[in-house]
Every structure is written in structure tokens, then in C-alpha cells.
Amino acid sequence: MKTRIDAEQIVNTFLGYTTINTTAEPGNPHLPSSDNQRQLAQRVADELSSTGSVKAQVADNAITTLSLAANCPEMPAIVFFAHLDTAPDHTSDTQAQRVKNYQGGDIVLPATGEVISPAAFPELQHYLGQDIITTDGSSLLGADDKAAIAAAVEAIRYMTVTPDFKHGEIKLVLLPDEEIGIRGAKALDVPGLNADFGICLDCCGVGEYVIENWYAGSAKITFKGVTAHPMSAKGKLVNALLMANDVINALPVAERPELTEGREGYFWVQKLAGDTACATLDLAIRDFESDSYQNRKSTLQTIIDRLQSRFGRENIILELSDTYGNVKEGLDKNPVILASVQQAMLNLGITPKPLIMRGGYDGSVITPAGLPTVNIFTGAHNFHSTTEFIPVESLRLSGEMLLEIVELSGKGTAA
Ligand SMILES: [Zn+2]
């Protein structure tokens, strides 16, 4: 077993970060959406600067770049990515608890009495005999994504004190507001990183890594109706809500989130608001194949064209936008990246579990922008919930993974 990352050290680092509440605020258009994200960024910058080997830059928008110069410049330049914010579903000011030597059965969360039970979460059985960090029940834990920050910080700290460990240029980039539209990654100067590949740590249980995710876009449709008094409405009233309803009814019935899985795409009717005079309809569009994703946008355009010819072009306005893309294309062009992720897991005694992600992460914006960026496990479960938990050994292994991938990159297994 490789123990370059010390379990107690990484736990302390992680728990320190969980004391800063970095809940994203979707209603705030600024970057970062909450000030504490900058506070966490500054804390990490101070910690790594104090090693004397890491250059830190914290921008006003909280995008933070921590750079460790290469001691072997011919090796690939690698960027670790982690996000600063936590999901707005709950706050993130929990008192974390450490369950020592878990022996099975329910874990009680002390502040609320809520339980994490093996019946509801069978994956707990994989962690018998291990220490597990949970919330106190009052909020989420924030392992998504503070566990990633801790893993990257400890991996970099190891490199700064181990001159024999060969590496190319290593950067840790902290990004704000991933949870509310991947806003930080969208504001990032990706070419400016000047790197060979990236690693996000923003997923799931030990061994899991993302080999593809889907294309995501959104549509906002505005309908303008004509009001009239109901006693003389015949032939005059045009109901904007019913125009919106026509769009909903024209969408393929079987292609909804609740009826699809695996690599199936969908239209998601997310929000309908308004009255007779004016209504807006928000849709989310998802598909794994670029062609099918484009076809979905064309399908919607055709539905709108038909309604426009009935109600007037100026009375129905469609705004389509792309949110992020599938990382598969970028990762397939550089097959050594996924190969080195798998090899690193095998070297550490971890079973690789490739995942197709029905969602997006910072890499879904960064990869199409030119830097292929894989997503590997932090070891945490039940993201965005008060039952979020992370086994200590999984967290430690996520740090080991970074070191192992860096080491393999010198042997030609990575880019
Ligand atoms: Zn995350």
C-alpha cells in the first residue's frame, strides 16, 4: 500500500475547509455568488504559499491558481481542478462527525436524529472497519468539493517536500460557482493555463471516474397573448399560457427525465410562468451524441416555427443556449489520459469503475475549451444532501490518485 498521503493530515485539512460555509447563491449574479468562496480560496492560497514553493494568485472573481514549478520540465503540465462552492440545496455549516471503525448498522446524525442506514445506502457495506466522516444532520458536508481541494493540497504538499518525486508543472485551480451553472469554469482562461491535461475531482465513490457526460442546453420561450373581456372574447383572446401548453404537448412524450436513463437524452419542462397576456417556458435539453443534441434543438425550432405561423412570428420568441458539452470527444483524442487513470487505480489496488455521467462538471466546459479534463472520485457519497458522507480511506486514496497519475505521466502512460 502506498502511503504518501497521511490519513490524519488530509482529514484535518478537509475538516478545516468544511468550517467555511461556501453555499452558492443562485440569485446573486456576481462571481463568486457568495463571499466565503473567496475566503476559502485565500485560506488555501495562504496554506500552499507557506510551503515556499507554490505561487498563488487569487483573482477578484475567486478563481485561484496555485502553481508548482516543474522539477522535470519534460514531463506533462497537469492542472488539478476543484470547486469552492457547495450546492444551494442546504447550507454547508455542519459540525462534521467522525464515525470510527464503522461496524455496520445505522449511523445517527446527532443534530437531527436522521440516520444513514445500509438499507437506504447499501454502499455503506463497502466501508466496514473504516472511519467515515458524516454531517451532524443539519446541513450538507461539502465533501463536494472540499474533499477535492484537500486531496489536491495534500498531493502538492507532498511534492514540495519530496524532491525525488519527479513532476512537470503542476497547478491547482480553484473555481467558484460550479453548482449554479458551472460559472467559474466559464470565466476561466483555459488556454492561459498552458497545460497538457486536467483532472477534476468531483465525483462519487472510490474507483469511479467519468468517461463521458452529455451535451446540455437550455431554451427560454416567451409567448405574447392578447387579452379581452371574456364576455366578448370570441375571436379576439389569444391565451399565452395555452400557446406554451401547445409547445409542451408537441414534445416527444417518452423523452422526459423521469422516463429515460443511461445514454438516453430528453427535454425537461422546468418552468412555466405567466398569464393570458404573457407566458414564459423554460426547457432543459440533454443528449449524449452531438448529432442528437443538435436534432433536439431543431425539433424545438420546428415546433416554434409551426406556432409562429399560426400566432405571428413576433409573438413567440425562442432563445436557445448551450450550457456545456460532452467530454468524450476531447478525452478520446488523448486516450493516454483515461489509460493513466485506470493504471493509477490498478497500481493503488482500486477497481476502476468507468461512469457515464448524466450531468456536467467543470471539465464539461474546460474540455471543449481545449484542455481535456477527466473527472475522478473524491470518495464521497450522497452529494447535495444531509446524508453526505466520505470514508477517510477513500479521501486519502483520491490524494494518492493525483500523485500516481503525475508519476505515470513521466512514463508515457499519460499525455
Ligand atoms: Zn461538485
Short mmCIF file of C-alpha atoms and ligand atoms in Angstrom, two decimals:
data_model
loop_
_atom_site.label_atom_id
_atom_site.label_comp_id
_atom_site.label_asym_id
_atom_site.label_seq_id
_atom_site.Cartn_x
_atom_site.Cartn_y
_atom_site.Cartn_z
CA MET A 1 0.00 0.00 0.00
CA LYS A 2 1.28 3.46 -0.92
CA THR A 3 1.02 5.97 1.94
CA ARG A 4 2.44 9.18 0.57
CA ILE A 5 -0.73 10.92 1.75
CA ASP A 6 -1.25 10.73 5.52
CA ALA A 7 -4.84 9.97 6.56
CA GLU A 8 -4.84 12.20 9.68
CA GLN A 9 -3.28 15.10 7.82
CA ILE A 10 -5.78 15.02 4.92
CA VAL A 11 -8.73 14.65 7.32
CA ASN A 12 -7.61 17.72 9.28
CA THR A 13 -7.14 19.71 6.09
CA PHE A 14 -10.57 18.69 4.83
CA LEU A 15 -12.36 19.35 8.15
CA GLY A 16 -10.74 22.80 8.28
CA TYR A 17 -12.32 23.65 4.91
CA THR A 18 -15.75 22.40 6.00
CA THR A 19 -15.85 25.11 8.69
CA ILE A 20 -16.17 27.78 5.98
CA ASN A 21 -19.73 27.89 4.64
CA THR A 22 -19.41 28.38 0.86
CA THR A 23 -23.00 27.79 -0.23
CA ALA A 24 -23.56 29.16 -3.75
CA GLU A 25 -26.32 31.76 -4.11
CA PRO A 26 -28.14 31.22 -7.41
CA GLY A 27 -29.96 34.58 -7.17
CA ASN A 28 -26.69 36.53 -7.00
CA PRO A 29 -25.28 37.23 -10.49
CA HIS A 30 -21.79 38.09 -9.21
CA LEU A 31 -18.80 35.78 -9.38
CA PRO A 32 -18.35 34.47 -6.76
CA SER A 33 -22.01 34.38 -5.76
CA SER A 34 -21.05 34.20 -2.06
CA ASP A 35 -18.09 35.97 -0.41
CA ASN A 36 -16.99 32.98 1.64
CA GLN A 37 -15.80 31.27 -1.53
CA ARG A 38 -13.09 33.93 -1.75
CA GLN A 39 -12.29 33.38 1.92
CA LEU A 40 -11.77 29.65 1.34
CA ALA A 41 -9.66 30.39 -1.75
CA GLN A 42 -7.47 32.76 0.28
CA ARG A 43 -7.04 30.17 3.03
CA VAL A 44 -5.85 27.55 0.53
CA ALA A 45 -3.58 30.12 -1.16
CA ASP A 46 -2.01 31.01 2.23
CA GLU A 47 -1.52 27.34 3.12
CA LEU A 48 0.25 26.44 -0.10
CA SER A 49 2.22 29.71 -0.31
CA SER A 50 3.66 28.92 3.12
CA THR A 51 5.45 25.91 1.60
CA GLY A 52 7.71 28.46 -0.13
CA SER A 53 7.44 26.60 -3.47
CA VAL A 54 3.91 27.42 -4.64
CA LYS A 55 2.91 30.69 -6.34
CA ALA A 56 -0.64 31.73 -5.54
CA GLN A 57 -2.96 34.07 -7.42
CA VAL A 58 -6.44 34.79 -6.08
CA ALA A 59 -8.48 36.81 -8.59
CA ASP A 60 -11.35 39.12 -7.62
CA ASN A 61 -13.80 36.57 -9.01
CA ALA A 62 -12.20 33.97 -6.65
CA ILE A 63 -10.68 31.94 -9.49
CA THR A 64 -7.46 30.85 -7.85
CA THR A 65 -4.32 29.47 -9.46
CA LEU A 66 -1.67 27.74 -7.35
CA SER A 67 1.43 26.83 -9.33
CA LEU A 68 4.28 24.49 -8.51
CA ALA A 69 7.16 24.71 -10.98
CA ALA A 70 8.34 21.53 -12.72
CA ASN A 71 11.38 19.71 -11.34
CA CYS A 72 11.33 17.67 -14.56
CA PRO A 73 10.23 20.09 -17.31
CA GLU A 74 9.93 17.39 -20.00
CA MET A 75 7.04 15.82 -18.08
CA PRO A 76 3.45 16.92 -18.90
CA ALA A 77 1.95 20.02 -17.26
CA ILE A 78 -1.11 18.94 -15.30
CA VAL A 79 -3.91 21.00 -13.70
CA PHE A 80 -5.95 19.76 -10.74
CA PHE A 81 -9.40 21.38 -10.55
CA ALA A 82 -11.73 21.67 -7.55
CA HIS A 83 -14.72 23.92 -6.96
CA LEU A 84 -15.07 26.24 -3.99
CA ASP A 85 -18.85 26.42 -3.68
CA THR A 86 -21.34 23.93 -2.27
CA ALA A 87 -24.81 23.17 -3.62
CA PRO A 88 -27.57 25.64 -2.68
CA ASP A 89 -29.88 22.75 -1.60
CA HIS A 90 -28.65 23.21 2.01
CA THR A 91 -26.14 25.42 3.79
CA SER A 92 -22.73 23.89 4.44
CA ASP A 93 -22.01 24.91 8.04
CA THR A 94 -22.33 21.46 9.54
CA GLN A 95 -20.37 20.15 12.52
CA ALA A 96 -18.80 17.14 10.84
CA GLN A 97 -18.56 13.96 12.91
CA ARG A 98 -16.09 11.11 12.51
CA VAL A 99 -17.51 7.63 12.97
CA LYS A 100 -14.55 5.47 13.97
CA ASN A 101 -14.22 1.87 12.85
CA TYR A 102 -17.70 1.57 11.32
CA GLN A 103 -19.13 -1.84 12.14
CA GLY A 104 -22.33 -1.74 10.07
CA GLY A 105 -25.81 -0.59 11.00
CA ASP A 106 -27.35 2.87 11.11
CA ILE A 107 -25.23 5.97 11.55
CA VAL A 108 -27.18 8.54 13.59
CA LEU A 109 -26.64 12.21 12.74
CA PRO A 110 -26.56 13.91 16.17
CA ALA A 111 -28.17 17.29 15.48
CA THR A 112 -31.35 15.90 13.93
CA GLY A 113 -31.53 12.18 14.70
CA GLU A 114 -31.64 11.43 10.97
CA VAL A 115 -29.92 8.14 10.10
CA ILE A 116 -27.72 6.95 7.25
CA SER A 117 -28.82 3.33 7.02
CA PRO A 118 -27.36 0.47 4.99
CA ALA A 119 -30.92 -0.30 3.82
CA ALA A 120 -31.14 3.07 2.07
CA PHE A 121 -27.43 3.29 1.22
CA PRO A 122 -26.09 -0.24 0.60
CA GLU A 123 -22.69 1.18 -0.40
CA LEU A 124 -22.01 1.64 3.35
CA GLN A 125 -21.24 -2.09 3.48
CA HIS A 126 -18.05 -1.46 1.50
CA TYR A 127 -16.64 0.59 4.36
CA LEU A 128 -16.83 -1.84 7.30
CA GLY A 129 -13.89 -1.31 9.66
CA GLN A 130 -13.17 2.14 8.23
CA ASP A 131 -13.57 5.66 9.64
CA ILE A 132 -16.38 7.62 7.99
CA ILE A 133 -16.94 11.38 8.13
CA THR A 134 -20.59 12.49 8.11
CA THR A 135 -22.55 15.68 8.74
CA ASP A 136 -24.35 16.36 12.02
CA GLY A 137 -27.62 16.23 10.05
CA SER A 138 -28.20 19.99 9.94
CA SER A 139 -26.67 20.68 6.51
CA LEU A 140 -24.60 19.07 3.81
CA LEU A 141 -20.95 18.13 4.44
CA GLY A 142 -19.39 19.89 1.47
CA ALA A 143 -17.09 17.00 0.53
CA ASP A 144 -18.44 18.06 -2.86
CA ASP A 145 -15.99 19.60 -3.47
CA LYS A 146 -13.84 20.44 -0.43
CA ALA A 147 -12.59 16.84 -0.35
CA ALA A 148 -11.09 17.58 -3.79
CA ILE A 149 -9.36 20.70 -2.50
CA ALA A 150 -7.93 18.73 0.42
CA ALA A 151 -6.71 15.91 -1.87
CA ALA A 152 -5.02 18.33 -4.27
CA VAL A 153 -3.47 20.40 -1.46
CA GLU A 154 -2.02 17.31 0.22
CA ALA A 155 -0.71 15.92 -3.09
CA ILE A 156 1.01 19.24 -3.81
CA ARG A 157 2.34 19.48 -0.26
CA TYR A 158 3.86 16.01 -0.71
CA MET A 159 5.57 17.14 -3.92
CA THR A 160 7.01 20.24 -2.22
CA VAL A 161 8.72 18.17 0.49
CA THR A 162 9.79 15.24 -1.70
CA PRO A 163 12.40 16.49 -4.19
CA ASP A 164 12.93 12.96 -5.56
CA PHE A 165 9.33 12.84 -6.76
CA LYS A 166 9.53 13.93 -10.40
CA HIS A 167 6.80 16.08 -11.90
CA GLY A 168 6.09 18.57 -14.69
CA GLU A 169 4.44 21.89 -13.91
CA ILE A 170 1.54 21.29 -11.52
CA LYS A 171 -1.31 23.73 -10.98
CA LEU A 172 -4.29 23.62 -8.67
CA VAL A 173 -7.13 25.79 -9.97
CA LEU A 174 -10.00 26.56 -7.58
CA LEU A 175 -13.23 27.54 -9.30
CA PRO A 176 -16.26 29.34 -7.85
CA ASP A 177 -19.93 28.54 -8.50
CA GLU A 178 -19.77 25.15 -10.22
CA GLU A 179 -23.10 24.21 -8.66
CA ILE A 180 -25.04 27.06 -10.24
CA GLY A 181 -24.27 26.74 -13.94
CA ILE A 182 -20.51 25.99 -13.95
CA ARG A 183 -20.00 29.76 -13.86
CA GLY A 184 -16.38 29.74 -12.65
CA ALA A 185 -15.12 27.39 -15.38
CA LYS A 186 -16.89 29.54 -17.98
CA ALA A 187 -14.91 32.57 -16.77
CA LEU A 188 -11.58 30.69 -16.78
CA ASP A 189 -8.81 31.48 -19.27
CA VAL A 190 -8.23 27.85 -20.31
CA PRO A 191 -5.50 28.42 -22.98
CA GLY A 192 -3.68 30.61 -20.42
CA LEU A 193 -3.15 27.55 -18.22
CA ASN A 194 -0.82 26.21 -20.89
CA ALA A 195 -1.23 22.62 -19.70
CA ASP A 196 -1.38 19.13 -21.24
CA PHE A 197 -4.38 17.81 -19.38
CA GLY A 198 -6.61 18.39 -16.37
CA ILE A 199 -8.07 16.33 -13.54
CA CYS A 200 -11.29 17.35 -11.78
CA LEU A 201 -12.04 15.56 -8.53
CA ASP A 202 -15.78 15.97 -8.44
CA CYS A 203 -17.46 12.62 -8.31
CA CYS A 204 -18.55 9.69 -6.36
CA GLY A 205 -17.22 6.60 -4.67
CA VAL A 206 -13.71 5.19 -4.72
CA GLY A 207 -12.77 3.84 -8.18
CA GLU A 208 -15.37 5.79 -10.12
CA TYR A 209 -14.36 8.13 -12.95
CA VAL A 210 -16.28 9.79 -15.75
CA ILE A 211 -15.65 8.67 -19.34
CA GLU A 212 -18.41 10.80 -20.81
CA ASN A 213 -21.21 13.17 -19.90
CA TRP A 214 -23.90 14.77 -22.01
CA TYR A 215 -24.39 17.92 -24.06
CA ALA A 216 -26.56 20.35 -22.16
CA GLY A 217 -28.51 23.34 -23.34
CA SER A 218 -31.49 25.41 -22.35
CA ALA A 219 -34.39 27.05 -24.12
CA LYS A 220 -36.40 30.04 -22.94
CA ILE A 221 -39.58 30.70 -24.91
CA THR A 222 -41.61 33.87 -24.45
CA PHE A 223 -45.26 33.98 -25.61
CA LYS A 224 -47.28 37.16 -26.10
CA GLY A 225 -51.06 36.77 -26.00
CA VAL A 226 -53.99 39.14 -26.50
CA THR A 227 -56.35 39.84 -23.59
CA ALA A 228 -60.07 40.50 -23.96
CA HIS A 229 -63.06 40.61 -21.65
CA PRO A 230 -64.49 37.08 -21.54
CA MET A 231 -67.99 38.28 -22.48
CA SER A 232 -66.73 39.31 -25.91
CA ALA A 233 -63.56 37.23 -26.20
CA LYS A 234 -64.56 35.07 -29.14
CA GLY A 235 -62.14 35.51 -32.00
CA LYS A 236 -60.09 38.05 -30.03
CA LEU A 237 -58.47 36.50 -26.97
CA VAL A 238 -55.17 34.72 -27.54
CA ASN A 239 -54.00 32.88 -24.41
CA ALA A 240 -50.23 32.89 -23.96
CA LEU A 241 -50.45 30.04 -21.42
CA LEU A 242 -52.16 27.80 -23.96
CA MET A 243 -49.52 28.63 -26.56
CA ALA A 244 -46.92 27.40 -24.08
CA ASN A 245 -49.07 24.35 -23.48
CA ASP A 246 -49.03 23.62 -27.23
CA VAL A 247 -45.21 23.51 -27.11
CA ILE A 248 -45.25 21.13 -24.14
CA ASN A 249 -47.74 18.84 -25.89
CA ALA A 250 -45.66 18.78 -29.08
CA LEU A 251 -42.56 17.45 -27.26
CA PRO A 252 -41.91 13.69 -27.57
CA VAL A 253 -43.83 12.07 -24.70
CA ALA A 254 -41.31 9.35 -23.88
CA GLU A 255 -38.31 11.70 -23.76
CA ARG A 256 -38.57 13.11 -20.27
CA PRO A 257 -36.13 12.86 -17.33
CA GLU A 258 -38.46 10.54 -15.44
CA LEU A 259 -38.71 8.13 -18.41
CA THR A 260 -35.07 7.99 -19.52
CA GLU A 261 -31.78 6.54 -18.25
CA GLY A 262 -28.29 5.52 -19.40
CA ARG A 263 -27.39 7.29 -22.65
CA GLU A 264 -30.95 8.43 -23.44
CA GLY A 265 -31.49 12.16 -23.82
CA TYR A 266 -34.55 14.26 -23.00
CA PHE A 267 -36.47 17.52 -22.93
CA TRP A 268 -37.21 18.67 -19.40
CA VAL A 269 -40.09 21.09 -18.85
CA GLN A 270 -38.56 23.06 -15.99
CA LYS A 271 -40.71 26.14 -15.51
CA LEU A 272 -43.93 27.60 -16.85
CA ALA A 273 -44.96 31.05 -15.63
CA GLY A 274 -47.30 33.78 -16.74
CA ASP A 275 -50.89 34.65 -17.53
CA THR A 276 -53.10 35.15 -20.58
CA ALA A 277 -51.12 38.18 -21.77
CA CYS A 278 -47.59 36.82 -21.42
CA ALA A 279 -46.01 33.50 -20.51
CA THR A 280 -42.52 32.05 -20.38
CA LEU A 281 -41.50 28.43 -20.66
CA ASP A 282 -38.04 27.12 -19.63
CA LEU A 283 -36.81 23.82 -21.03
CA ALA A 284 -33.58 21.86 -20.48
CA ILE A 285 -32.21 19.85 -23.40
CA ARG A 286 -29.82 16.91 -22.91
CA ASP A 287 -28.25 14.31 -25.19
CA PHE A 288 -25.02 12.30 -25.34
CA GLU A 289 -24.46 12.47 -29.11
CA SER A 290 -23.65 15.78 -30.74
CA ASP A 291 -25.99 14.98 -33.69
CA SER A 292 -28.91 14.01 -31.47
CA TYR A 293 -28.36 17.09 -29.33
CA GLN A 294 -28.46 19.31 -32.45
CA ASN A 295 -31.57 17.39 -33.63
CA ARG A 296 -33.33 18.16 -30.36
CA LYS A 297 -32.70 21.87 -30.88
CA SER A 298 -34.02 21.55 -34.48
CA THR A 299 -37.12 19.69 -33.25
CA LEU A 300 -37.86 22.53 -30.87
CA GLN A 301 -37.23 25.11 -33.60
CA THR A 302 -39.72 23.27 -35.89
CA ILE A 303 -42.38 23.27 -33.16
CA ILE A 304 -41.85 27.01 -32.65
CA ASP A 305 -41.90 27.72 -36.44
CA ARG A 306 -45.29 26.00 -36.68
CA LEU A 307 -46.75 28.01 -33.81
CA GLN A 308 -45.24 31.24 -35.14
CA SER A 309 -47.01 30.75 -38.48
CA ARG A 310 -50.26 30.42 -36.52
CA PHE A 311 -49.81 33.18 -33.92
CA GLY A 312 -47.31 35.52 -35.57
CA ARG A 313 -43.52 35.41 -35.52
CA GLU A 314 -43.22 38.41 -33.19
CA ASN A 315 -45.44 36.75 -30.54
CA ILE A 316 -43.25 33.72 -29.86
CA ILE A 317 -39.58 34.23 -29.14
CA LEU A 318 -37.20 31.30 -28.74
CA GLU A 319 -33.81 31.79 -27.07
CA LEU A 320 -31.55 28.70 -27.22
CA SER A 321 -28.23 28.44 -25.42
CA ASP A 322 -25.59 25.75 -24.93
CA THR A 323 -24.52 25.16 -21.31
CA TYR A 324 -21.73 22.58 -21.64
CA GLY A 325 -20.53 19.69 -23.80
CA ASN A 326 -19.64 16.00 -23.67
CA VAL A 327 -16.01 15.44 -22.60
CA LYS A 328 -15.82 12.21 -24.62
CA GLU A 329 -14.60 13.88 -27.80
CA GLY A 330 -11.70 15.62 -26.02
CA LEU A 331 -10.77 12.58 -23.93
CA ASP A 332 -10.90 10.22 -26.94
CA LYS A 333 -8.35 12.41 -28.75
CA ASN A 334 -5.97 11.84 -25.84
CA PRO A 335 -6.52 8.18 -24.88
CA VAL A 336 -3.48 8.17 -22.59
CA ILE A 337 -5.38 10.25 -20.02
CA LEU A 338 -8.06 7.66 -19.29
CA ALA A 339 -5.45 4.91 -19.64
CA SER A 340 -3.34 6.52 -16.93
CA VAL A 341 -6.37 6.99 -14.65
CA GLN A 342 -7.10 3.27 -14.94
CA GLN A 343 -3.47 2.30 -14.45
CA ALA A 344 -3.16 4.56 -11.40
CA MET A 345 -6.16 2.81 -9.84
CA LEU A 346 -4.72 -0.64 -10.55
CA ASN A 347 -1.38 0.44 -9.03
CA LEU A 348 -3.24 1.52 -5.87
CA GLY A 349 -5.31 -1.66 -5.64
CA ILE A 350 -8.54 0.13 -6.65
CA THR A 351 -11.06 -1.43 -9.07
CA PRO A 352 -11.69 1.08 -11.91
CA LYS A 353 -15.40 1.83 -12.40
CA PRO A 354 -15.97 3.95 -15.53
CA LEU A 355 -19.12 6.08 -15.37
CA ILE A 356 -21.40 7.74 -17.88
CA MET A 357 -22.49 10.91 -16.14
CA ARG A 358 -26.00 12.27 -16.64
CA GLY A 359 -24.79 15.70 -15.66
CA GLY A 360 -21.90 18.10 -16.07
CA TYR A 361 -18.81 19.22 -14.14
CA ASP A 362 -16.16 21.90 -14.60
CA GLY A 363 -14.40 19.65 -17.15
CA SER A 364 -17.50 19.73 -19.38
CA VAL A 365 -16.71 23.40 -20.01
CA ILE A 366 -12.90 23.17 -19.78
CA THR A 367 -12.53 20.17 -22.16
CA PRO A 368 -14.42 21.74 -25.10
CA ALA A 369 -12.35 24.90 -24.45
CA GLY A 370 -9.23 22.89 -25.31
CA LEU A 371 -7.90 21.23 -22.15
CA PRO A 372 -9.03 17.59 -21.88
CA THR A 373 -10.11 17.16 -18.26
CA VAL A 374 -11.20 13.90 -16.69
CA ASN A 375 -13.32 13.62 -13.54
CA ILE A 376 -12.23 11.20 -10.82
CA PHE A 377 -13.59 10.23 -7.41
CA THR A 378 -13.17 12.08 -4.13
CA GLY A 379 -14.76 9.09 -2.40
CA ALA A 380 -17.84 10.96 -1.13
CA HIS A 381 -21.44 9.73 -1.37
CA ASN A 382 -24.89 11.37 -1.27
CA PHE A 383 -23.83 14.73 -2.65
CA HIS A 384 -26.16 17.70 -2.04
CA SER A 385 -27.83 16.05 0.92
CA THR A 386 -27.64 15.99 4.72
CA THR A 387 -26.65 12.30 4.47
CA GLU A 388 -23.47 13.17 2.54
CA PHE A 389 -20.54 11.13 3.86
CA ILE A 390 -16.94 10.33 2.98
CA PRO A 391 -14.83 7.38 4.18
CA VAL A 392 -11.39 8.54 5.32
CA GLU A 393 -9.53 5.92 3.27
CA SER A 394 -11.38 6.92 0.08
CA LEU A 395 -10.42 10.56 0.67
CA ARG A 396 -6.79 9.55 1.23
CA LEU A 397 -6.83 7.48 -1.97
CA SER A 398 -8.10 10.42 -4.02
CA GLY A 399 -4.93 12.28 -3.00
CA GLU A 400 -2.81 9.19 -3.83
CA MET A 401 -4.51 9.06 -7.24
CA LEU A 402 -3.19 12.52 -8.13
CA LEU A 403 0.37 11.53 -7.20
CA GLU A 404 0.08 8.24 -9.08
CA ILE A 405 -1.21 9.94 -12.25
CA VAL A 406 1.61 12.51 -12.06
CA GLU A 407 4.16 9.71 -11.65
CA LEU A 408 2.72 7.76 -14.60
CA SER A 409 2.80 10.89 -16.76
CA GLY A 410 6.59 10.64 -16.66
CA LYS A 411 6.48 7.12 -18.05
CA GLY A 412 4.47 7.99 -21.15
CA THR A 413 1.27 6.46 -19.76
CA ALA A 414 -0.23 9.97 -19.65
CA ALA A 415 -0.18 12.77 -22.26
ZN ZN B 1 -19.21 19.05 -7.25
#
